[in-house]
XYZ file of C-alpha atoms in Angstrom:
719
model
C -79.923 22.781 -66.668
C -77.835 24.040 -69.593
C -77.697 21.676 -72.555
C -74.419 22.135 -74.442
C -74.642 19.319 -76.962
C -76.251 15.984 -77.645
C -75.904 12.744 -79.551
C -78.356 12.233 -82.367
C -80.607 9.314 -81.497
C -81.116 6.640 -84.130
C -84.731 5.655 -84.233
C -84.592 1.890 -84.702
C -85.707 -0.597 -82.080
C -82.780 -2.950 -81.552
C -81.601 -2.611 -77.933
C -77.995 -2.501 -76.751
C -77.065 -5.769 -75.041
C -74.577 -5.992 -72.189
C -72.369 -8.355 -74.195
C -72.146 -5.716 -76.943
C -70.267 -3.325 -74.665
C -68.626 -5.684 -72.153
C -67.380 -8.554 -74.321
C -67.974 -8.343 -78.069
C -66.797 -4.804 -78.764
C -69.790 -4.350 -81.051
C -69.456 -0.572 -81.073
C -65.665 -0.312 -80.961
C -64.518 2.142 -83.651
C -61.664 1.309 -85.988
C -58.373 3.151 -85.735
C -55.566 3.290 -88.287
C -52.609 0.959 -88.576
C -49.265 2.126 -87.270
C -47.380 4.071 -89.940
C -43.620 3.765 -89.384
C -41.046 6.105 -90.879
C -38.702 4.574 -93.447
C -35.188 5.990 -93.006
C -34.169 8.185 -95.935
C -37.581 7.917 -97.615
C -39.930 10.867 -97.094
C -42.580 9.617 -99.535
C -43.303 6.212 -97.999
C -44.013 4.526 -94.691
C -43.885 0.925 -93.527
C -46.427 -1.237 -91.732
C -46.655 -4.845 -90.580
C -49.299 -6.932 -92.312
C -49.937 -10.268 -90.641
C -49.193 -13.269 -92.824
C -47.463 -11.176 -95.465
C -44.582 -9.057 -94.245
C -43.394 -5.548 -93.529
C -44.711 -3.582 -96.463
C -43.970 -0.180 -97.949
C -46.827 2.203 -98.725
C -47.167 5.593 -100.377
C -48.285 8.430 -98.119
C -50.041 10.122 -101.026
C -52.042 7.170 -102.352
C -51.975 4.568 -99.581
C -51.036 1.945 -102.151
C -48.398 -0.689 -101.498
C -45.274 0.165 -103.457
C -42.844 -2.437 -102.188
C -41.808 -4.853 -99.472
C -39.157 -4.439 -96.794
C -39.481 -8.029 -95.610
C -41.568 -10.971 -96.813
C -42.360 -13.346 -93.964
C -42.306 -16.419 -96.203
C -38.589 -15.735 -96.729
C -38.054 -16.489 -93.040
C -37.919 -19.906 -91.363
C -41.456 -21.096 -90.666
C -41.231 -20.599 -86.898
C -40.380 -16.901 -87.391
C -43.142 -15.885 -89.792
C -45.464 -14.347 -87.191
C -43.655 -11.511 -85.404
C -45.741 -9.435 -83.002
C -43.910 -6.193 -83.796
C -40.765 -4.775 -85.351
C -38.192 -1.999 -84.943
C -36.222 -0.611 -87.874
C -32.669 0.658 -87.397
C -32.084 4.380 -88.061
C -30.312 3.624 -91.360
C -32.921 1.052 -92.399
C -30.499 -1.854 -92.789
C -31.583 -3.911 -89.785
C -35.035 -4.929 -88.596
C -35.572 -6.234 -85.075
C -38.428 -8.737 -85.125
C -40.291 -9.340 -81.868
C -41.749 -12.712 -80.820
C -43.719 -13.988 -77.831
C -43.983 -10.841 -75.693
C -44.601 -11.544 -71.997
C -46.080 -8.612 -70.044
C -44.519 -7.579 -66.762
C -46.439 -4.523 -65.572
C -48.575 -1.877 -67.283
C -46.017 -0.824 -69.918
C -43.179 -3.338 -69.598
C -42.575 -6.725 -71.156
C -39.857 -9.077 -72.342
C -39.695 -10.861 -75.679
C -37.504 -12.833 -78.049
C -35.883 -10.668 -80.714
C -34.353 -11.678 -84.025
C -32.127 -9.380 -86.103
C -32.872 -9.362 -89.824
C -30.197 -7.888 -92.106
C -31.867 -6.501 -95.242
C -28.561 -6.668 -97.142
C -27.412 -10.202 -96.355
C -30.960 -11.514 -95.716
C -29.606 -13.219 -92.586
C -31.795 -13.749 -89.519
C -29.953 -14.205 -86.218
C -30.957 -14.013 -82.535
C -30.275 -10.693 -80.860
C -29.108 -12.545 -77.772
C -28.414 -16.080 -76.646
C -30.142 -15.215 -73.357
C -33.637 -15.647 -74.771
C -36.266 -13.079 -73.814
C -34.832 -9.616 -73.173
C -36.179 -6.115 -72.566
C -35.903 -2.708 -74.216
C -33.716 -3.372 -77.287
C -32.534 0.038 -78.502
C -30.599 0.781 -81.700
C -27.688 3.196 -81.542
C -28.243 6.234 -83.816
C -25.531 4.998 -86.218
C -27.284 1.599 -86.460
C -24.198 -0.425 -85.526
C -25.231 -1.502 -82.015
C -28.229 -2.573 -79.965
C -28.424 -2.112 -76.197
C -30.847 -4.188 -74.136
C -31.613 -5.351 -70.599
C -31.497 -8.950 -69.388
C -31.881 -9.966 -65.759
C -31.504 -6.334 -64.658
C -28.169 -5.860 -66.444
C -27.312 -3.954 -69.614
C -25.727 -5.519 -72.682
C -24.596 -4.105 -76.024
C -24.469 -6.168 -79.219
C -22.220 -5.120 -82.114
C -24.380 -5.881 -85.155
C -21.491 -6.352 -87.566
C -20.065 -9.260 -85.569
C -22.965 -10.056 -83.198
C -20.444 -9.946 -80.359
C -21.970 -9.043 -77.013
C -20.553 -6.795 -74.314
C -21.859 -6.664 -70.750
C -22.037 -3.084 -69.471
C -23.237 -3.762 -65.896
C -22.953 -6.804 -63.652
C -24.611 -5.891 -60.336
C -28.224 -6.337 -61.434
C -30.300 -8.662 -59.278
C -34.037 -9.267 -58.835
C -35.517 -7.059 -56.103
C -32.075 -5.555 -55.479
C -30.642 -3.541 -58.393
C -32.138 -2.700 -61.799
C -29.960 -1.283 -64.569
C -31.550 0.328 -67.613
C -35.208 -0.533 -66.907
C -37.591 1.440 -64.657
C -38.707 0.049 -61.323
C -42.428 -0.494 -60.745
C -43.263 2.948 -59.394
C -41.327 4.916 -62.046
C -43.055 2.941 -64.777
C -46.499 3.390 -63.251
C -46.409 6.983 -62.032
C -43.860 8.706 -64.286
C -44.824 6.606 -67.348
C -41.101 6.043 -67.843
C -40.662 3.180 -70.286
C -36.874 2.907 -70.561
C -33.660 3.656 -68.725
C -31.389 3.462 -71.812
C -30.362 6.586 -73.748
C -27.880 6.660 -76.660
C -25.955 9.838 -77.439
C -26.505 11.285 -80.947
C -22.978 10.229 -82.011
C -23.498 6.676 -80.630
C -20.364 6.871 -78.491
C -22.132 7.070 -75.135
C -24.939 5.094 -73.562
C -26.501 6.902 -70.619
C -28.510 4.728 -68.272
C -30.432 4.903 -65.021
C -29.796 2.541 -62.133
C -32.324 1.773 -59.391
C -31.029 0.369 -56.103
C -34.180 -0.981 -54.489
C -32.437 -3.045 -51.818
C -34.074 -1.085 -48.991
C -37.526 -0.841 -50.580
C -40.029 -3.054 -48.816
C -41.521 -5.955 -50.733
C -45.175 -6.567 -51.378
C -46.257 -10.201 -51.701
C -49.275 -11.498 -53.632
C -50.514 -15.099 -53.608
C -50.953 -16.571 -57.078
C -53.573 -19.287 -56.865
C -53.094 -20.703 -60.349
C -54.127 -24.295 -61.019
C -51.549 -26.215 -58.975
C -52.192 -27.917 -55.650
C -50.395 -25.182 -53.706
C -50.465 -21.452 -54.528
C -47.239 -19.653 -55.338
C -46.237 -16.158 -54.288
C -45.169 -13.145 -56.322
C -42.975 -10.615 -54.529
C -41.860 -7.246 -55.846
C -40.653 -3.899 -54.544
C -43.468 -1.417 -53.974
C -42.755 1.800 -52.035
C -45.886 2.975 -50.249
C -46.465 6.595 -49.264
C -43.814 7.763 -46.817
C -41.717 4.603 -47.169
C -38.240 4.240 -48.667
C -37.915 4.640 -52.426
C -35.247 3.066 -54.588
C -32.028 5.075 -54.755
C -31.636 6.239 -58.334
C -28.416 7.209 -60.084
C -27.411 8.280 -63.593
C -24.432 6.709 -65.364
C -22.739 7.045 -68.741
C -20.935 4.213 -70.497
C -18.218 5.386 -72.897
C -18.072 2.858 -75.727
C -14.757 4.237 -76.942
C -12.863 3.983 -73.650
C -15.033 1.162 -72.237
C -15.573 3.057 -68.984
C -18.576 3.868 -66.805
C -18.966 7.359 -65.338
C -21.387 8.105 -62.513
C -23.023 11.514 -62.885
C -23.111 13.723 -59.796
C -26.844 14.349 -59.426
C -26.591 16.203 -56.108
C -26.188 15.551 -52.412
C -29.812 14.573 -51.813
C -30.278 10.828 -52.267
C -34.040 10.797 -51.699
C -35.036 12.371 -54.999
C -36.344 11.492 -58.457
C -34.700 11.512 -61.890
C -37.831 11.036 -64.009
C -36.371 11.872 -67.445
C -33.015 11.734 -69.251
C -32.555 13.296 -72.678
C -29.700 14.062 -75.064
C -29.968 17.383 -76.864
C -29.496 17.376 -80.662
C -26.090 18.963 -80.008
C -24.976 16.011 -77.874
C -25.507 17.518 -74.415
C -26.659 15.073 -71.741
C -29.559 16.581 -69.803
C -31.808 15.189 -67.123
C -34.661 16.158 -64.849
C -34.318 16.265 -61.075
C -37.383 16.359 -58.835
C -37.404 16.498 -55.053
C -39.312 13.930 -52.973
C -42.192 16.373 -52.354
C -42.366 16.973 -56.149
C -42.701 20.738 -55.819
C -39.239 21.673 -57.125
C -38.168 20.601 -60.615
C -34.749 21.239 -62.146
C -33.263 20.568 -65.574
C -29.534 19.890 -65.495
C -26.706 19.347 -67.954
C -24.033 16.767 -67.130
C -20.347 17.101 -67.990
C -19.267 13.875 -69.707
C -15.679 14.273 -68.538
C -16.133 15.102 -64.858
C -19.687 13.976 -64.126
C -20.489 17.398 -62.687
C -24.013 18.757 -63.255
C -25.221 22.314 -63.834
C -28.814 23.544 -63.463
C -30.117 25.429 -66.510
C -33.839 25.665 -65.648
C -36.039 25.225 -62.589
C -39.652 25.493 -61.494
C -41.251 25.609 -58.049
C -44.867 25.227 -57.022
C -46.584 25.687 -53.672
C -48.410 22.385 -54.243
C -46.754 20.124 -56.822
C -45.258 20.032 -60.296
C -47.412 18.175 -62.808
C -46.290 14.653 -63.689
C -43.180 14.743 -65.916
C -43.698 13.500 -69.457
C -41.622 12.562 -72.500
C -42.617 15.847 -74.150
C -41.847 18.108 -71.182
C -38.518 19.201 -72.675
C -38.480 19.977 -76.418
C -35.157 21.126 -77.847
C -34.788 23.596 -80.711
C -32.055 22.052 -82.936
C -28.750 23.855 -83.498
C -29.365 26.279 -80.664
C -29.406 26.469 -76.859
C -33.177 27.037 -76.949
C -35.805 24.679 -75.592
C -39.560 24.640 -74.964
C -41.222 23.660 -71.681
C -44.734 23.889 -70.215
C -45.326 26.006 -67.125
C -48.245 27.132 -64.962
C -46.600 30.386 -63.917
C -49.482 32.485 -65.288
C -52.184 30.264 -63.746
C -52.776 27.982 -66.731
C -50.494 25.435 -68.385
C -48.808 27.181 -71.310
C -45.638 26.830 -73.393
C -42.492 28.891 -72.872
C -39.312 29.349 -74.887
C -36.182 29.229 -72.744
C -32.421 29.148 -73.214
C -29.813 26.901 -71.623
C -27.768 30.083 -71.250
C -30.396 31.559 -68.928
C -32.632 34.590 -69.242
C -36.348 35.188 -68.804
C -38.619 32.556 -70.415
C -40.679 33.906 -73.315
C -44.312 32.885 -73.427
C -45.331 31.114 -76.642
C -48.989 30.414 -75.808
C -51.390 32.290 -73.572
C -55.036 32.260 -72.514
C -57.562 30.077 -70.714
C -57.081 27.131 -73.080
C -54.406 25.038 -71.406
C -51.810 23.065 -73.337
C -52.370 19.327 -73.029
C -49.225 18.055 -74.752
C -46.521 18.921 -77.300
C -46.303 16.825 -80.466
C -43.147 18.131 -82.098
C -41.080 21.141 -83.069
C -40.582 21.829 -86.770
C -37.244 23.629 -87.239
C -37.960 24.560 -90.861
C -41.095 26.465 -89.894
C -39.935 27.502 -86.441
C -43.258 26.228 -85.095
C -44.308 23.937 -82.291
C -47.270 21.597 -82.807
C -49.343 20.832 -79.738
C -52.711 19.764 -78.356
C -54.690 22.223 -76.237
C -58.201 22.860 -75.037
C -60.320 24.471 -77.696
C -62.600 27.119 -76.234
C -63.936 24.759 -73.552
C -62.657 22.063 -71.177
C -64.862 19.673 -73.174
C -62.924 20.113 -76.437
C -59.327 19.399 -77.429
C -57.823 20.759 -80.632
C -54.507 20.533 -82.461
C -52.611 23.798 -82.906
C -49.304 25.238 -83.961
C -47.553 28.378 -82.806
C -44.390 30.105 -83.913
C -41.542 30.513 -81.453
C -40.435 33.518 -83.514
C -43.363 35.691 -82.409
C -42.514 38.736 -80.378
C -43.815 38.651 -76.847
C -46.879 40.892 -76.594
C -47.472 41.516 -72.934
C -51.105 41.347 -71.907
C -52.312 40.104 -75.275
C -53.182 36.625 -76.455
C -50.352 35.196 -78.503
C -51.278 33.892 -81.915
C -51.937 30.222 -82.545
C -53.182 28.429 -85.619
C -55.773 25.724 -85.246
C -55.085 22.831 -87.606
C -57.829 20.486 -86.410
C -60.965 20.942 -88.454
C -63.864 20.305 -86.091
C -64.708 20.769 -82.438
C -64.561 17.733 -80.219
C -61.591 15.605 -79.234
C -58.817 15.982 -81.797
C -55.327 14.496 -81.756
C -52.406 14.132 -84.142
C -49.497 11.828 -84.918
C -46.588 13.375 -86.816
C -44.421 11.470 -89.308
C -41.850 13.497 -91.222
C -43.679 15.698 -93.737
C -47.114 14.371 -92.763
C -49.450 13.973 -89.838
C -52.516 11.871 -89.086
C -55.380 13.909 -87.654
C -57.936 12.111 -85.484
C -61.273 13.816 -84.809
C -64.421 12.781 -82.950
C -67.274 14.261 -80.947
C -70.412 13.130 -79.158
C -72.299 13.063 -82.440
C -69.485 11.973 -84.764
C -67.668 8.639 -84.773
C -63.851 8.835 -84.909
C -62.395 9.878 -88.256
C -58.747 9.836 -89.333
C -57.246 11.824 -92.183
C -53.703 12.221 -93.516
C -52.369 15.748 -94.020
C -49.201 17.397 -95.239
C -47.587 19.913 -92.910
C -49.207 22.798 -94.781
C -52.558 21.455 -93.575
C -53.728 20.065 -96.912
C -55.707 16.852 -96.552
C -54.041 14.113 -98.579
C -56.588 11.367 -98.084
C -59.152 9.828 -95.777
C -57.724 6.950 -93.755
C -60.778 5.815 -91.784
C -64.234 7.290 -91.233
C -65.884 4.290 -89.522
C -68.711 4.257 -92.050
C -69.380 0.589 -91.265
C -69.917 1.484 -87.625
C -72.253 4.305 -88.650
C -74.319 1.851 -90.666
C -74.403 -0.582 -87.752
C -75.556 2.130 -85.342
C -78.567 2.853 -87.529
C -80.051 -0.475 -86.424
C -79.926 0.392 -82.707
C -81.986 2.553 -80.421
C -79.283 4.766 -78.925
C -79.778 6.860 -75.814
C -79.301 10.605 -76.014
C -76.276 12.240 -74.386
C -76.486 15.823 -73.139
C -73.964 18.108 -71.522
C -75.013 20.321 -68.634
C -73.538 22.645 -66.030
C -74.485 23.538 -62.479
C -72.985 25.593 -59.684
C -71.109 23.503 -57.141
C -70.757 24.124 -53.387
C -67.645 26.282 -53.923
C -69.418 28.504 -56.431
C -67.519 26.977 -59.350
C -69.488 25.996 -62.426
C -69.083 22.240 -62.836
C -69.396 20.377 -66.128
C -71.393 17.197 -66.487
C -73.166 14.942 -68.922
C -76.357 12.898 -68.877
C -77.173 9.781 -70.864
C -80.954 9.626 -71.081
C -83.033 6.484 -71.614
C -84.426 5.790 -75.056
C -87.857 7.392 -75.214
C -86.994 9.700 -72.322
C -90.123 11.363 -70.921
C -89.580 14.382 -68.665
C -92.893 13.697 -66.913
C -91.615 10.368 -65.592
C -89.197 9.757 -62.723
C -86.029 7.773 -63.388
C -83.330 6.196 -61.233
C -79.873 7.742 -61.631
C -76.487 6.016 -61.726
C -73.588 8.416 -61.370
C -70.259 7.429 -62.888
C -66.959 9.219 -62.325
C -63.205 8.911 -61.898
C -62.488 12.273 -60.200
C -58.706 11.852 -59.847
C -56.285 14.793 -60.099
C -56.120 16.298 -63.599
C -58.435 13.610 -64.991
C -61.490 14.270 -67.155
C -64.542 12.220 -67.993
C -66.822 14.980 -69.292
C -65.469 15.390 -72.811
C -67.002 15.948 -76.225
C -66.074 12.477 -77.468
C -67.903 9.628 -79.130
C -68.781 6.579 -77.071
C -71.262 3.738 -76.874
C -70.443 1.738 -73.762
C -71.752 0.763 -70.345
C -73.346 4.199 -69.863
C -75.477 3.694 -72.952
C -76.341 0.136 -71.948
C -77.621 1.281 -68.544
C -79.612 4.073 -70.170
C -81.179 1.549 -72.534
C -82.462 -0.221 -69.413
C -84.200 2.897 -68.118
C -81.444 4.404 -65.958
C -80.297 8.007 -66.306
C -76.491 7.972 -66.238
C -74.820 11.127 -64.935
C -71.185 12.167 -64.756
C -69.694 15.333 -63.240
C -66.081 16.518 -63.267
C -65.594 18.160 -59.886
C -62.789 20.175 -58.393
C -59.340 18.718 -58.965
C -60.049 17.613 -62.536
C -58.265 18.991 -65.594
C -58.705 21.704 -68.175
C -59.740 24.459 -65.764
C -56.424 25.996 -64.686
C -54.019 25.559 -61.809
C -56.252 26.809 -58.979
C -59.177 24.545 -59.881
C -56.897 21.543 -60.405
C -54.684 21.891 -57.329
C -57.250 22.950 -54.727
C -57.488 19.285 -53.682
C -53.795 19.162 -52.705
C -53.242 17.578 -49.307
C -56.875 16.523 -48.957
C -57.675 14.058 -51.731
C -61.300 12.999 -51.568
C -62.629 15.882 -49.478
C -63.632 18.421 -52.127
C -64.261 15.791 -54.781
C -66.814 14.040 -52.552
C -68.454 17.365 -51.714
C -68.921 18.011 -55.430
C -70.307 14.543 -56.202
C -72.774 14.791 -53.320
C -73.783 18.265 -54.512
C -74.257 16.898 -58.032
C -76.461 14.102 -56.691
C -78.575 16.600 -54.750
C -78.862 18.800 -57.822
C -80.133 15.831 -59.814
C -82.506 14.780 -57.033
C -84.133 18.198 -57.313
C -85.036 17.581 -60.963
C -88.665 16.534 -61.489
C -87.664 13.592 -63.718
C -85.413 11.984 -61.068
C -86.512 9.489 -58.444
C -84.640 11.003 -55.496
C -84.717 7.718 -53.559
C -82.843 5.857 -56.286
C -79.479 7.511 -56.896
C -76.353 5.342 -57.042
C -72.696 5.888 -57.879
C -69.891 3.717 -59.208
C -66.247 3.947 -60.217
C -63.006 2.061 -60.801
C -59.644 2.664 -59.067
C -59.721 6.321 -57.930
C -63.360 6.220 -59.002
C -63.880 3.200 -56.732
C -62.315 5.106 -53.846
C -64.711 7.954 -54.585
C -67.848 5.824 -54.920
C -67.095 4.136 -51.578
C -66.425 7.430 -49.812
C -69.489 9.067 -51.380
C -71.755 6.284 -50.106
C -70.303 6.669 -46.605
C -70.142 10.482 -46.455
C -73.383 10.897 -48.396
C -75.321 8.118 -46.698
C -78.601 10.046 -46.956
C -78.058 10.836 -50.639
C -76.893 7.625 -52.323
C -78.811 4.377 -52.009
C -76.056 2.205 -53.484
C -72.483 2.164 -54.768
C -70.210 -0.118 -56.747
C -66.460 0.152 -56.197
C -64.004 -1.671 -58.449
C -60.380 -1.943 -57.240
C -60.748 0.947 -54.774
C -58.097 2.688 -52.713
C -59.414 2.690 -49.142
C -56.556 4.539 -47.441
C -53.937 6.623 -49.256
C -51.299 5.230 -46.899
C -51.627 1.948 -48.833
C -50.849 3.489 -52.232
C -47.484 4.144 -53.870
C -45.098 6.935 -52.945
C -44.838 8.936 -56.174
C -48.537 9.345 -56.965
C -49.757 9.747 -53.406
C -47.084 12.146 -52.178
C -47.433 14.299 -55.299
C -51.019 15.111 -54.336
C -50.955 14.577 -50.562
C -47.455 15.415 -49.388
C -45.594 13.058 -47.055
C -47.653 11.213 -44.419
C -45.437 12.492 -41.613
C -46.253 16.057 -42.652
C -49.948 15.499 -43.389
C -51.300 12.688 -41.215
C -54.638 14.475 -40.884
C -55.079 14.774 -44.644
C -54.390 11.067 -45.119
C -56.767 9.852 -42.436
C -59.680 12.297 -42.663
C -60.692 11.120 -46.125
C -60.017 7.386 -45.876
C -63.151 5.232 -46.331
C -61.784 2.872 -43.667
C -62.681 5.360 -40.960
C -66.309 5.983 -41.980
C -67.697 2.457 -42.162
C -70.068 3.160 -39.235
C -71.994 5.476 -41.559
C -72.894 2.829 -44.148
C -76.630 2.743 -44.906
C -76.970 1.873 -48.579
C -75.952 -1.167 -50.552
C -72.246 -1.546 -51.360
C -70.606 -3.903 -53.853
C -66.804 -4.085 -53.912
C -64.960 -5.995 -56.661
C -61.203 -6.490 -56.790
C -58.559 -8.669 -58.433
C -56.395 -10.572 -55.961
C -53.230 -9.991 -58.051
C -53.679 -6.232 -58.422
C -50.096 -4.915 -58.461
C -51.301 -1.299 -58.569
C -54.116 -0.847 -56.027
C -53.392 -3.766 -53.765
C -56.086 -6.213 -52.707
C -55.009 -5.186 -49.204
C -57.203 -2.091 -49.648
C -60.342 -4.191 -50.005
C -59.369 -6.591 -47.231
C -58.814 -3.723 -44.800
C -62.161 -2.207 -45.795
C -63.781 -5.612 -45.291
C -62.336 -5.866 -41.789
C -63.519 -2.357 -40.924
C -67.054 -3.141 -42.140
C -67.092 -6.394 -40.162
C -66.067 -4.559 -37.010
C -68.748 -1.945 -37.665
C -71.343 -4.689 -38.099
C -72.193 -3.517 -41.614
C -73.334 -5.924 -44.306
C -71.997 -5.429 -47.824
C -71.240 -7.464 -50.941
C -67.786 -8.551 -52.081
C -66.658 -10.247 -55.277
C -63.040 -11.184 -55.952
C -61.297 -12.150 -59.182
C -58.508 -14.691 -58.594
C -55.097 -13.774 -60.035
C -56.483 -10.761 -61.939
C -54.631 -7.465 -61.957
C -55.973 -3.916 -61.785
C -57.753 -4.212 -65.138
C -59.612 -7.473 -64.357
C -59.636 -9.215 -67.722
C -58.877 -12.596 -69.261
C -60.870 -15.849 -69.455
C -64.182 -13.984 -69.372
C -63.423 -11.892 -66.276
C -64.364 -8.521 -67.794
C -67.754 -9.736 -68.996
C -68.313 -11.431 -65.644
C -67.574 -8.182 -63.807
C -70.070 -6.145 -65.807
C -72.702 -8.883 -65.595
C -72.379 -8.964 -61.817
C -72.544 -5.178 -61.619
C -75.564 -5.120 -63.925
C -77.375 -7.604 -61.685
C -76.517 -5.559 -58.607
C -77.844 -2.381 -60.200
C -81.001 -4.232 -61.242
C -81.614 -5.436 -57.696
C -80.843 -2.171 -55.929
C -81.578 0.664 -58.348
C -84.208 -0.718 -60.718
C -86.236 -2.233 -57.911
């Protein structure tokens, strides 16, 4: 076993309680408050302070230097906004009230428009709660979505114009993503203003032919109600998506010609700084990506970049396309050399020029600084366990066969991230042995001030007996070196034998084995005398294209092989009780823990599965087909690794927990598994959470879940 790092153990005697990690948030580190840009002011930022107002602060000192809005100046019923949006010119502030969540990222809310010049406060719309209010770049208009239609409000007169009229629930959505785009492409809006504010581009989803999924909502009334929404499962019909442009000058809508193929994806739309409308086109199999430019007069589209992959293109993101202002140049990530790196390309064509190179893959782009000619990004830092923040110049000459230069701006090894704001950035840093710390820097790298170092949390930790966390590696069944971590019980004695609880997620491009700070359920279990182990197997991120995409078309097969191999490796250690090895996980991790218990019946004595997928045919089209292909082309891959078909093999103890209103991994998965286990004559344990979604929270549900799991582990692993 190779130890790569460890958490310093504090030597006091106070134990970690389950409520500390499951309910109270005793060890939750502090972050920093949102720092919003103030238009035209490079020295200050704004932030909302509850009970006071929207205040102005100095970047350099952190001191309050003024007030943009004092809440006591507003009518009493409007003094507690949940959030705010400032117009690009700073004159108007949209105040948000009473947000109501829809799905993971979407919600509706009441919005009031505050005019900083006239001090007037007026409703954005007479319709009540609306979605996605978006200022035009010239700050004269706000576009929003109400009942699946798009409206534009002229702020000078507060007159409203309806842009679309065909929106209808479970039929047509204008300007707001459907469920599967929001969930699997992380697309948060379908509204896109042109830089000159003349045009509003928008996406339209026609989901008329998408099949509905229905969920009973038990509530508190005498009879349950039913929630129905469009959910395309793997191989089923998707919504038909189209791109349109509304011309505010001529009051006309233009439909963009996005190609002859209707069964495709348009996961991103973006205006270039020069006013060119561009969008991303992805085929149904998600192995051919194109970037196109649309003609605003004819609607015709022209491809200016494309990528193909034998397996799949990684999930599109907001940062995939980064334009270089005042030029036809742009930056995109690509795996063409075997790892995910950045390339400089031109809309005029030509060979892409590599900006970054090496084994350390790029994780995300933060921004491009035109003054410096540099791109700021996050990438792995010498190991898949570490993430650093870097910058690289796009002006470097391509040096074939040599590593291109990059400058590391993060200061320590661990998990580092950054948020950029004009001339400054906030640098976040943490590691296994260091609680999260946040510092403010100028673009030249100079630290301006410390924002948060979580010293109060450090002092609190000194009173607890914390388990030790160690990283290790071992050789998996494929010959690959796999990364893992152990959380060892307080007072760990290598001459004793301990039960082991394996935890994992294992999904494509995910990672759990990272050099980050955490005191959670792992540490609680270890404080009870359980060794907690986690291994990132094949298919996980940070190891290059081949390692990540080898699971294509056979999700679950190689991942289960690696988890079983990890369990056997641990069983061979003298300090492990080989008869007491369990595994648990949530979502994809729940799918894996179930399948591991069935395929590794002689290895694992128990498993806990929370909200598990039990057959990939039940999951949504975009995610599943990206990694599995279409069911009609890969029926064997879908069925060979579905837990439903291995229930005869169950030997150990199995606990399944699921929310009945899970809009993501449907409760259907657990019900079908239950039926299969009944038919196989296999006893197992089931716990359901009424009206809870995929995250199982609210009214004590999260604490209840962990308490039930803790009891199950006590009965079956600590016996």
